PDB file of C-alpha atoms in Angstrom:
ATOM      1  CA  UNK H1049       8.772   0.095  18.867  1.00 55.00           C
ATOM      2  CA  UNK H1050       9.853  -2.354  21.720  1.00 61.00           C
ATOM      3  CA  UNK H1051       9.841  -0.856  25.150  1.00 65.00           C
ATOM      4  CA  UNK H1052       8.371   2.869  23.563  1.00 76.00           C
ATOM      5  CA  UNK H1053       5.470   4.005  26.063  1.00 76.00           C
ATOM      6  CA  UNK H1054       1.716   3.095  23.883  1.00 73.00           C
ATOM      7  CA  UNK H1055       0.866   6.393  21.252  1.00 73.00           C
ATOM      8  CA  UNK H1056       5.208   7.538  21.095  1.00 85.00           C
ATOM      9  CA  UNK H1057       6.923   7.200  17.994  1.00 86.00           C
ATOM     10  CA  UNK H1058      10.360   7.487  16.994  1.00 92.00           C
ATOM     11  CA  UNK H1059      11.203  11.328  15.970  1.00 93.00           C
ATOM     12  CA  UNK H1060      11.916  10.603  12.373  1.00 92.00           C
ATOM     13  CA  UNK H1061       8.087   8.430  12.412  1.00 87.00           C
ATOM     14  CA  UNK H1062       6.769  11.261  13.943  1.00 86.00           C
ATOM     15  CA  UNK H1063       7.714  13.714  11.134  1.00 87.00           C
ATOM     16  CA  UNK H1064       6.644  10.971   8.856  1.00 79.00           C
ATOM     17  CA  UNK H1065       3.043  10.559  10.095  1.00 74.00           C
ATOM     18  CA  UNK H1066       2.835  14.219  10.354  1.00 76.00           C
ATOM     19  CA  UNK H1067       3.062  13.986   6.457  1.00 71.00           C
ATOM     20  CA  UNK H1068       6.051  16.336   6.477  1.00 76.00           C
ATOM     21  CA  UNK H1069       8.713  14.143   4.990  1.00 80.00           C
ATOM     22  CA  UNK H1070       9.993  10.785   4.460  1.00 81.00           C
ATOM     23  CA  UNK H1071      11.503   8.719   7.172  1.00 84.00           C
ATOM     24  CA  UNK H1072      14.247   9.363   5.174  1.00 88.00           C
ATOM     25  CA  UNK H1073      14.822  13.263   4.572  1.00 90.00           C
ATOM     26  CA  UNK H1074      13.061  13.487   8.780  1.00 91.00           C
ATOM     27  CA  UNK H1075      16.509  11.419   9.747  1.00 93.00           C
ATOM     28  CA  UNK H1076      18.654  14.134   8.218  1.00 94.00           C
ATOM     29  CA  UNK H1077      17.023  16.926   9.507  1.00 95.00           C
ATOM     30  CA  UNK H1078      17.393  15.372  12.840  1.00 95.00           C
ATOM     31  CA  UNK H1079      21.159  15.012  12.618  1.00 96.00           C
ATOM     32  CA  UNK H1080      21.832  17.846  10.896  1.00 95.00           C
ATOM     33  CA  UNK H1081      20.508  19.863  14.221  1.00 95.00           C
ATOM     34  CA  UNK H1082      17.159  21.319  12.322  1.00 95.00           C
ATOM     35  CA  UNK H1083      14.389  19.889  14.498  1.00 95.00           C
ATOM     36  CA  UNK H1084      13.174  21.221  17.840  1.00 94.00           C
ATOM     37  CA  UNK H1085      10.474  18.929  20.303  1.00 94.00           C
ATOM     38  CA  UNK H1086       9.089  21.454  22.838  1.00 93.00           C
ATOM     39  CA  UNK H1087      11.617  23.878  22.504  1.00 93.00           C
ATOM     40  CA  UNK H1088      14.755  21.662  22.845  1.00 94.00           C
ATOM     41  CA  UNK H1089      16.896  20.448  20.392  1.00 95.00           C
ATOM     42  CA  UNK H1090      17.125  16.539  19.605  1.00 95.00           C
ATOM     43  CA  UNK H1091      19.375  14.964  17.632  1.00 95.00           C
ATOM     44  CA  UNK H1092      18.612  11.224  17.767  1.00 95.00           C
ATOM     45  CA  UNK H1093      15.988  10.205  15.036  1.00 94.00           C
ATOM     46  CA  UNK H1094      14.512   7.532  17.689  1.00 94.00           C
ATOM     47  CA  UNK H1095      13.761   9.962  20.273  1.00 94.00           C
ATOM     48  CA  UNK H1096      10.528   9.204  21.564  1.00 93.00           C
ATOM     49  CA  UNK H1097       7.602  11.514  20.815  1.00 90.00           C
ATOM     50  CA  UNK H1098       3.843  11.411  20.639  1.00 86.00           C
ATOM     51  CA  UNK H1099       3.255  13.138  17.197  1.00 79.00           C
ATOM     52  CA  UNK H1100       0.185  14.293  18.219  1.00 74.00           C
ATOM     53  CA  UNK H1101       1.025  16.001  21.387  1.00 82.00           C
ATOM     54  CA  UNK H1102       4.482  17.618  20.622  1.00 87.00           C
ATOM     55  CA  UNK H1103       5.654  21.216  19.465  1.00 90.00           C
ATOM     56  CA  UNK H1104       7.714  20.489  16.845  1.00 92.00           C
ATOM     57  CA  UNK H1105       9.859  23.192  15.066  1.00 93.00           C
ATOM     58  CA  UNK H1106      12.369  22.423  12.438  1.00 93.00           C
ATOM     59  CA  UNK H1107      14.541  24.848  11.753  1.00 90.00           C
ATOM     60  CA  UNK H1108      13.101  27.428  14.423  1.00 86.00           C
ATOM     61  CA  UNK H1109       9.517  27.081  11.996  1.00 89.00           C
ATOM     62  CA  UNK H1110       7.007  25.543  13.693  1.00 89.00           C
ATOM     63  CA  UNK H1111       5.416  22.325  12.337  1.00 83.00           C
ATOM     64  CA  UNK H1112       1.519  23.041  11.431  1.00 76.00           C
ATOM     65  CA  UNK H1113       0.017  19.426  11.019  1.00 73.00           C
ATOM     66  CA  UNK H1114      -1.134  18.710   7.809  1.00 73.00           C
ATOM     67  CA  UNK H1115      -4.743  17.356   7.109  1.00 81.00           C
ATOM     68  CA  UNK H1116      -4.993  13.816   6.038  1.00 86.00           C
ATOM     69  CA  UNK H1117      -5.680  13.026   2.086  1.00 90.00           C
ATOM     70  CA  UNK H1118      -5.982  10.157  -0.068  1.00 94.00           C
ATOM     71  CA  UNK H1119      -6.014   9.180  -3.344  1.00 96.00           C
ATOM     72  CA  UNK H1120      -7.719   6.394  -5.063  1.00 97.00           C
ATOM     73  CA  UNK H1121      -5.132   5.601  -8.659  1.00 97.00           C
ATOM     74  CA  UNK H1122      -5.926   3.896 -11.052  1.00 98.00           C
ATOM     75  CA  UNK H1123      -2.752   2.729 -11.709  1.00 97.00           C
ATOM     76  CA  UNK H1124      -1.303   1.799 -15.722  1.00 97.00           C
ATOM     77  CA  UNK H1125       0.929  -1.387 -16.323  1.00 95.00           C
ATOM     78  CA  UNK H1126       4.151   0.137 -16.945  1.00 93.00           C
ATOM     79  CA  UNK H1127       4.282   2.511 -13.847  1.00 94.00           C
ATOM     80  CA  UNK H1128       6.402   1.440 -10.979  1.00 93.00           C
ATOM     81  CA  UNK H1129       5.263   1.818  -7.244  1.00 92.00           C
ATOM     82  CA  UNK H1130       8.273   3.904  -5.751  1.00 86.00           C
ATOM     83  CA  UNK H1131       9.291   7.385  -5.582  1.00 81.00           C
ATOM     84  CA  UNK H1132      12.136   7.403  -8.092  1.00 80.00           C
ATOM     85  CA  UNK H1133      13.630   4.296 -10.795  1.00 81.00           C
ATOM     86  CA  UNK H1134      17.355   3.929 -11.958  1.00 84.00           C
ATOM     87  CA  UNK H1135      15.787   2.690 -14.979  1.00 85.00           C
ATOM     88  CA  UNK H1136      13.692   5.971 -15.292  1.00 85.00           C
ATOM     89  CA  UNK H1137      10.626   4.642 -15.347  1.00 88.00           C
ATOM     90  CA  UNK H1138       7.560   6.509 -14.458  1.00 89.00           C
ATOM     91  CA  UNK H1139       6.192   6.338 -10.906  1.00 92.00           C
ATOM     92  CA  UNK H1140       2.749   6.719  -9.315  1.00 93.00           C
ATOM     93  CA  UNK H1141       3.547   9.730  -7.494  1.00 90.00           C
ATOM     94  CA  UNK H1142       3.955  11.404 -10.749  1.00 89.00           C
ATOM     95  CA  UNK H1143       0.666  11.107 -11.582  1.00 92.00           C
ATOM     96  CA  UNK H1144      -0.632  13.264  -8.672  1.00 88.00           C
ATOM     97  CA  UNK H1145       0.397  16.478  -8.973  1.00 79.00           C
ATOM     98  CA  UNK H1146       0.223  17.759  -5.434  1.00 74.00           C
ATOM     99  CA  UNK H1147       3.351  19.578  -4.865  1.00 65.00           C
ATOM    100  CA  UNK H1148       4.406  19.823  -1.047  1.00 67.00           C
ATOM    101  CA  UNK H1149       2.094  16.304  -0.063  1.00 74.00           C
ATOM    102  CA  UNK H1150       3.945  14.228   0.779  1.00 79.00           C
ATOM    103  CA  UNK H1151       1.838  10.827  -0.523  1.00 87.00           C
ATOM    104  CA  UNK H1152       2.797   7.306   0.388  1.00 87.00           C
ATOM    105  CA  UNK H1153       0.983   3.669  -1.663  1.00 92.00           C
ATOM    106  CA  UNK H1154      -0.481   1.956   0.451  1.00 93.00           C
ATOM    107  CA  UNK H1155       0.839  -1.635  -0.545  1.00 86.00           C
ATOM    108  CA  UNK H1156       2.598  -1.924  -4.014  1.00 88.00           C
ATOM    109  CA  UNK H1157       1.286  -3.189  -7.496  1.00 93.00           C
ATOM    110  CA  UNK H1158       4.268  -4.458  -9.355  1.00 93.00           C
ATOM    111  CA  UNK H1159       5.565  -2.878 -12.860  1.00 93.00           C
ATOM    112  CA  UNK H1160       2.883  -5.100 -15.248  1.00 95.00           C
ATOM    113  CA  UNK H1161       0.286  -4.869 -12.420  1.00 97.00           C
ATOM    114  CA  UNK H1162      -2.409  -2.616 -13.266  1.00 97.00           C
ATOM    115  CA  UNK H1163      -5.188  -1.199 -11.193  1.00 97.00           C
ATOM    116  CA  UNK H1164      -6.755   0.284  -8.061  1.00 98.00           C
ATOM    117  CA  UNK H1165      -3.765   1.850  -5.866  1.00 97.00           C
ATOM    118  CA  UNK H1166      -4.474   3.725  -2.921  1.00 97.00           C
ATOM    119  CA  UNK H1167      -2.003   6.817  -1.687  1.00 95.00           C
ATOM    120  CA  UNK H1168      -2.043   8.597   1.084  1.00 92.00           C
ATOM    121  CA  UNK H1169      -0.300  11.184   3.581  1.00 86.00           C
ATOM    122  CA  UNK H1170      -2.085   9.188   6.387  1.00 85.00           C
ATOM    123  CA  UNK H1171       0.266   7.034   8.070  1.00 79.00           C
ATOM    124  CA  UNK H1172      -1.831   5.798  10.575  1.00 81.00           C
ATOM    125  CA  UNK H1173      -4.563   4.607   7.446  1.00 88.00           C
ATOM    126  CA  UNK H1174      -1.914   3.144   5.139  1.00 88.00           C
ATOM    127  CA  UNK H1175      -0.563   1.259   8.758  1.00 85.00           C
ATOM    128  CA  UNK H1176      -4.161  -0.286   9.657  1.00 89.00           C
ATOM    129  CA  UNK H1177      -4.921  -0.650   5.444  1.00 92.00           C
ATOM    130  CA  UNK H1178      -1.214  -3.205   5.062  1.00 89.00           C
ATOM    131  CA  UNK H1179      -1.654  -4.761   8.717  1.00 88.00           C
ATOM    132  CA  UNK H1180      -2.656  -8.745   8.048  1.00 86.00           C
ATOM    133  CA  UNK H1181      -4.786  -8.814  10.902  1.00 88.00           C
ATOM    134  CA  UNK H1182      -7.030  -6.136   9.477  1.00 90.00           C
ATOM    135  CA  UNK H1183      -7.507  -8.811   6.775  1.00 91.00           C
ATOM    136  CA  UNK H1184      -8.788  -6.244   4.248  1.00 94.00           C
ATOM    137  CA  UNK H1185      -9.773  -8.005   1.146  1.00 95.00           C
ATOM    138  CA  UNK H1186      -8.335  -6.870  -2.167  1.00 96.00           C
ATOM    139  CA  UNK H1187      -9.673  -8.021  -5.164  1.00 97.00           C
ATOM    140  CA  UNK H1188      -8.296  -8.572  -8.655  1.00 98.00           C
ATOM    141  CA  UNK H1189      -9.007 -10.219 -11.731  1.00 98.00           C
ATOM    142  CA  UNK H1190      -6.602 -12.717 -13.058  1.00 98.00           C
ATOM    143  CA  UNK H1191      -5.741 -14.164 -16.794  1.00 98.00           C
ATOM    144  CA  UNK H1192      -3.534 -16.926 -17.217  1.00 98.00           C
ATOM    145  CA  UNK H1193      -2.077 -18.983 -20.108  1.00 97.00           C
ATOM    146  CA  UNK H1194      -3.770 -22.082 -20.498  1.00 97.00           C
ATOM    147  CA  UNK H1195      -6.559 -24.208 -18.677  1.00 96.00           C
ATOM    148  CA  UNK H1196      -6.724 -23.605 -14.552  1.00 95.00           C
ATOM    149  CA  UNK H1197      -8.723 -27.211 -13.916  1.00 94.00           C
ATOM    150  CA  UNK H1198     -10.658 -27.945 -10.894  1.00 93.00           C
ATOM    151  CA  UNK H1199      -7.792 -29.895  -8.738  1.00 94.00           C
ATOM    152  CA  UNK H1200      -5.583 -26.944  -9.449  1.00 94.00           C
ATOM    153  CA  UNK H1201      -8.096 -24.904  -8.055  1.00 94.00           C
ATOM    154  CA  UNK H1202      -8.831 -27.032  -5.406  1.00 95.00           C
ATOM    155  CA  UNK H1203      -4.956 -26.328  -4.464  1.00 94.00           C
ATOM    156  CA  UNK H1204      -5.183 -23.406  -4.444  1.00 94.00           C
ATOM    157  CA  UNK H1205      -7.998 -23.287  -1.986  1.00 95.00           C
ATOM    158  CA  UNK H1206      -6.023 -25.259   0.431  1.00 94.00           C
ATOM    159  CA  UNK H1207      -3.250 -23.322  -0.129  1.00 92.00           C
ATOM    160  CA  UNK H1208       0.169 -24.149  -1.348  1.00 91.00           C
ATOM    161  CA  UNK H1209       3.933 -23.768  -0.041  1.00 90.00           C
ATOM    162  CA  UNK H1210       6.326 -21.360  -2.131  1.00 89.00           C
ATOM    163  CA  UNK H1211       9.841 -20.361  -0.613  1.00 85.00           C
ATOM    164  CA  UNK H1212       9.115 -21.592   2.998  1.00 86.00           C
ATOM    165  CA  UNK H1213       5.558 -19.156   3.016  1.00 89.00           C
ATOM    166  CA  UNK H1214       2.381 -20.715   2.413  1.00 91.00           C
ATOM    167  CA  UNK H1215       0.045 -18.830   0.136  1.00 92.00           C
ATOM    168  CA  UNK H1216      -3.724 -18.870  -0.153  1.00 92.00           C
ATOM    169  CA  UNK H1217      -6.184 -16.853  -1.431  1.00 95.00           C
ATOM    170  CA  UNK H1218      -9.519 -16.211   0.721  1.00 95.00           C
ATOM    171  CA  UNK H1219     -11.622 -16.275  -2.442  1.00 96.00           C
ATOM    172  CA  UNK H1220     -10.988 -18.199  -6.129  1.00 96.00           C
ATOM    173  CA  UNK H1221     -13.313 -18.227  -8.621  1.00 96.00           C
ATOM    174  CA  UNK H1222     -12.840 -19.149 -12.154  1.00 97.00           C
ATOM    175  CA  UNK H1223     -14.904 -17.363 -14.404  1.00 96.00           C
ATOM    176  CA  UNK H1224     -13.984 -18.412 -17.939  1.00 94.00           C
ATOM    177  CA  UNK H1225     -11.259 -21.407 -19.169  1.00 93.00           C
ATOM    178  CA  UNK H1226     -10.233 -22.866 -22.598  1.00 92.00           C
ATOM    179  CA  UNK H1227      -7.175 -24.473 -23.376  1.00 92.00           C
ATOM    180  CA  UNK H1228      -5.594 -21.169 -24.375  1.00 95.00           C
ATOM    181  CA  UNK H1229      -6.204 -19.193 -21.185  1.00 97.00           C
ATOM    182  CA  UNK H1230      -8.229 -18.576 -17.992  1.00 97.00           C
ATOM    183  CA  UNK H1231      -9.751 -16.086 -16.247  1.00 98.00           C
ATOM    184  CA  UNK H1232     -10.547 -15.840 -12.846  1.00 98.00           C
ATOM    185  CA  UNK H1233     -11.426 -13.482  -9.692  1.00 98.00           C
ATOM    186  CA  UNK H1234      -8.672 -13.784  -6.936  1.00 97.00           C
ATOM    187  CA  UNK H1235      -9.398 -12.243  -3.340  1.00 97.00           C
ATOM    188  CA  UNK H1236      -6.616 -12.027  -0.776  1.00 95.00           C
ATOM    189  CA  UNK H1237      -6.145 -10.785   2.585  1.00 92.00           C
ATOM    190  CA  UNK H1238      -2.620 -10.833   3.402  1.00 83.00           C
ATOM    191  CA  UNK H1239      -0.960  -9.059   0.409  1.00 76.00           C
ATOM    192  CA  UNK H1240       2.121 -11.439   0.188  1.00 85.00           C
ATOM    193  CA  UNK H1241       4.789 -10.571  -1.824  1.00 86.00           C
ATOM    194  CA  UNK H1242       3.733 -11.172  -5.517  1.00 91.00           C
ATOM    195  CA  UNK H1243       1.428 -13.236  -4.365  1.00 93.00           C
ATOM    196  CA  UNK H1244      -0.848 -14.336  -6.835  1.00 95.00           C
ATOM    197  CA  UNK H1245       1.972 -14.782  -9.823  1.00 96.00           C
ATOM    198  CA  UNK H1246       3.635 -16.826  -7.125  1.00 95.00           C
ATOM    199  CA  UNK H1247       0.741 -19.351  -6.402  1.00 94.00           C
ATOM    200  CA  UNK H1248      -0.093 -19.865 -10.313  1.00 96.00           C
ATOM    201  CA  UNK H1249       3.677 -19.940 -10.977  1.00 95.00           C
ATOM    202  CA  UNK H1250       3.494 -23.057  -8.747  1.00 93.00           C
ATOM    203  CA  UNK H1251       1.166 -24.649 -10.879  1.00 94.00           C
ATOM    204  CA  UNK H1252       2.865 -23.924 -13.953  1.00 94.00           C
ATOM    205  CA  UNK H1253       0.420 -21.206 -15.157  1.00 96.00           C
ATOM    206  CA  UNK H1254       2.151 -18.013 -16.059  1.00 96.00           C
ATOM    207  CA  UNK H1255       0.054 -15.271 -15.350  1.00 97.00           C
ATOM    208  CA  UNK H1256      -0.168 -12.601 -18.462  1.00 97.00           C
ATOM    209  CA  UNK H1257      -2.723  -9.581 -16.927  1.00 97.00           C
ATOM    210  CA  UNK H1258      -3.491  -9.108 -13.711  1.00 98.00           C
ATOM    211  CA  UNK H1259      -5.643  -6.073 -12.396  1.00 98.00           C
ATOM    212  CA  UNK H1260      -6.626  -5.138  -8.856  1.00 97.00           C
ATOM    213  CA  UNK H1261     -10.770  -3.978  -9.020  1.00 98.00           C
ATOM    214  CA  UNK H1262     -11.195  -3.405  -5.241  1.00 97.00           C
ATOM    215  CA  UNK H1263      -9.672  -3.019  -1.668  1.00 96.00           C
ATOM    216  CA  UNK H1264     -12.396  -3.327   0.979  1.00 94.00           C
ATOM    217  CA  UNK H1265     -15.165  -2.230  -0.430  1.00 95.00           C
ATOM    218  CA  UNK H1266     -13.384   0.795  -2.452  1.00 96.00           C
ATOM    219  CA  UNK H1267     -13.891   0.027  -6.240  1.00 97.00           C
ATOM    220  CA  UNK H1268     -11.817   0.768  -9.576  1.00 97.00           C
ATOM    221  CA  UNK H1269     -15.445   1.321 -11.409  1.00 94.00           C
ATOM    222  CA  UNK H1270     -14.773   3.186 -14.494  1.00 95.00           C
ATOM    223  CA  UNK H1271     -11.715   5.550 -13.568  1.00 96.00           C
ATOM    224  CA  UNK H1272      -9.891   5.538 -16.342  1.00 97.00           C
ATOM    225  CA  UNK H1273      -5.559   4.497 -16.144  1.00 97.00           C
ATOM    226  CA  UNK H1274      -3.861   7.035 -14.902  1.00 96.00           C
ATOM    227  CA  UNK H1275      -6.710   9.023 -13.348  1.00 96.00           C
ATOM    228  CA  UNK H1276      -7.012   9.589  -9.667  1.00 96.00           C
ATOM    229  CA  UNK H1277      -9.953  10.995  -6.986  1.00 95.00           C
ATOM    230  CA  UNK H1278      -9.818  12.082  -3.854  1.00 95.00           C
ATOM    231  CA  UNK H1279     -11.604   9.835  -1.256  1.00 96.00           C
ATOM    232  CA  UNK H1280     -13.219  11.933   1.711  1.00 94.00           C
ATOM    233  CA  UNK H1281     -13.339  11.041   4.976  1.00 91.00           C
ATOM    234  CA  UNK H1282     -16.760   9.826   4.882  1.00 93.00           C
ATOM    235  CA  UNK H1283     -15.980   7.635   1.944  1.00 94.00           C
ATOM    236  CA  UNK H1284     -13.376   5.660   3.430  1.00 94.00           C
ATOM    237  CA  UNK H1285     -15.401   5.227   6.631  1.00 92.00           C
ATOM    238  CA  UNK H1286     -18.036   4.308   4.707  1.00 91.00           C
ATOM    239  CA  UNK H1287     -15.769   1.812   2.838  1.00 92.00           C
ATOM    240  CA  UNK H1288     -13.798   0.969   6.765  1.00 91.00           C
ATOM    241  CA  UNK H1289     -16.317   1.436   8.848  1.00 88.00           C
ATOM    242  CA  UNK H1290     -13.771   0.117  11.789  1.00 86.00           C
ATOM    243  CA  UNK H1291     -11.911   3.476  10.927  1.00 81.00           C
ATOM    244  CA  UNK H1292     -14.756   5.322  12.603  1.00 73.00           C
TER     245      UNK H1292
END
């Protein structure tokens, strides 16, 4: 946050990163007078603190830090990416039973997207994983109705203007194409906004699966929809080794 000293985070962050709660929920402990920061009471969810530094107490408990987990989901088509849906749809966090973890996706795959999702109670991971200029690659594999030809592609590669934001992948490659449908492996960087629907939208290709295989060098392999494994520590430095 502007003018906030390097390593302090607002209070309600802080409880956030902790993995104790949502922004949310932190904010109303915080004006409801429940949460202590080295003994004294604050009130003001944008007090500064550094999370990892303070003695936190809410309500007179104090705060033992919770150790970092992640989840690699494979998530179904059908599922949403949020915590709750007025339409009562399932959710991904429904599909990890860990009661008390508070889990966060690390990006979002839309309701017909289907694929490798990764959540986690690590703030600071899911922060670094989203940031553009981290420019982890996530990979997917694409079908679309009819026949992607080689100037279309070659648009694509250059990248192409939607809404005022350019989009582009870092990586096209058509695998298969007849004048039915085409298939194709799409890597991005950036994680735009319904990104890749967007971009063949544009070229009047409506895309009818898509499927995310890989982010970084974590892979979907053969977990099967709806299944989930824990990633260690070692894994995902293995798979970031700039998280080392």
């Amino acid at each position: 946050m502007k003018g906030m000293k390097p390593g302090y985070v607002p209070l309600e962050r802080a409880l956030s990163k902790l993995g104790i709660a949502s922004r949310t929920v932190a904010r109303q402990w915080i004006l409801d007078g429940k949460v202590k920061v080295n003994g004294v009471l604050r009130q003001d969810p944008l007090f500064p603190v550094f999370p990892e530094r303070a003695k936190i107490e809410i309500g007179e408990k104090p705060v033992a830090k919770v150790a970092h987990r992640t989840f690699l989901l494979h998530k179904p088509r059908g599922v949403v990416t949020t915590r709750s849906d007025e339409k009562g749809r399932p959710t991904v966090f429904s599909l990890i039973p860990e009661p008390g973890l508070h889990l966060i996706a690390v990006g979002r795959l839309d309701w017909a997207t289907s694929g490798l999702l990764l959540l986690t109670n690590d703030t600071r991971l899911a922060d670094w994983l989203t940031d553009p200029g981290s420019a982890v690659c996530r990979t997917y594999l694409v079908t679309v109705r009819g026949k992607v030809t080689e100037a279309n592609l070659e648009r694509l590669r250059r990248g192409l203007v939607d809404t005022r934001e350019k989009l582009q992948p870092e990586q096209i490659i058509l695998r298969k194409a007849s004048g039915k449908e085409s298939h194709l492996t799409v890597r991005l960087t950036e994680g735009k906004n319904r990104e890749i629907r967007r971009m063949f939208a544009a070229l009047s290709h409506e895309v009818t699966r898509l499927k995310r295989v890989a982010y970084g060098a974590l892979e979907l392999g053969a977990l099967e929809p709806g299944k989930f494994r824990e990633l260690s520590r070692g894994e995902l430095e293995h798979a970031f080794p700039e998280l080392k």
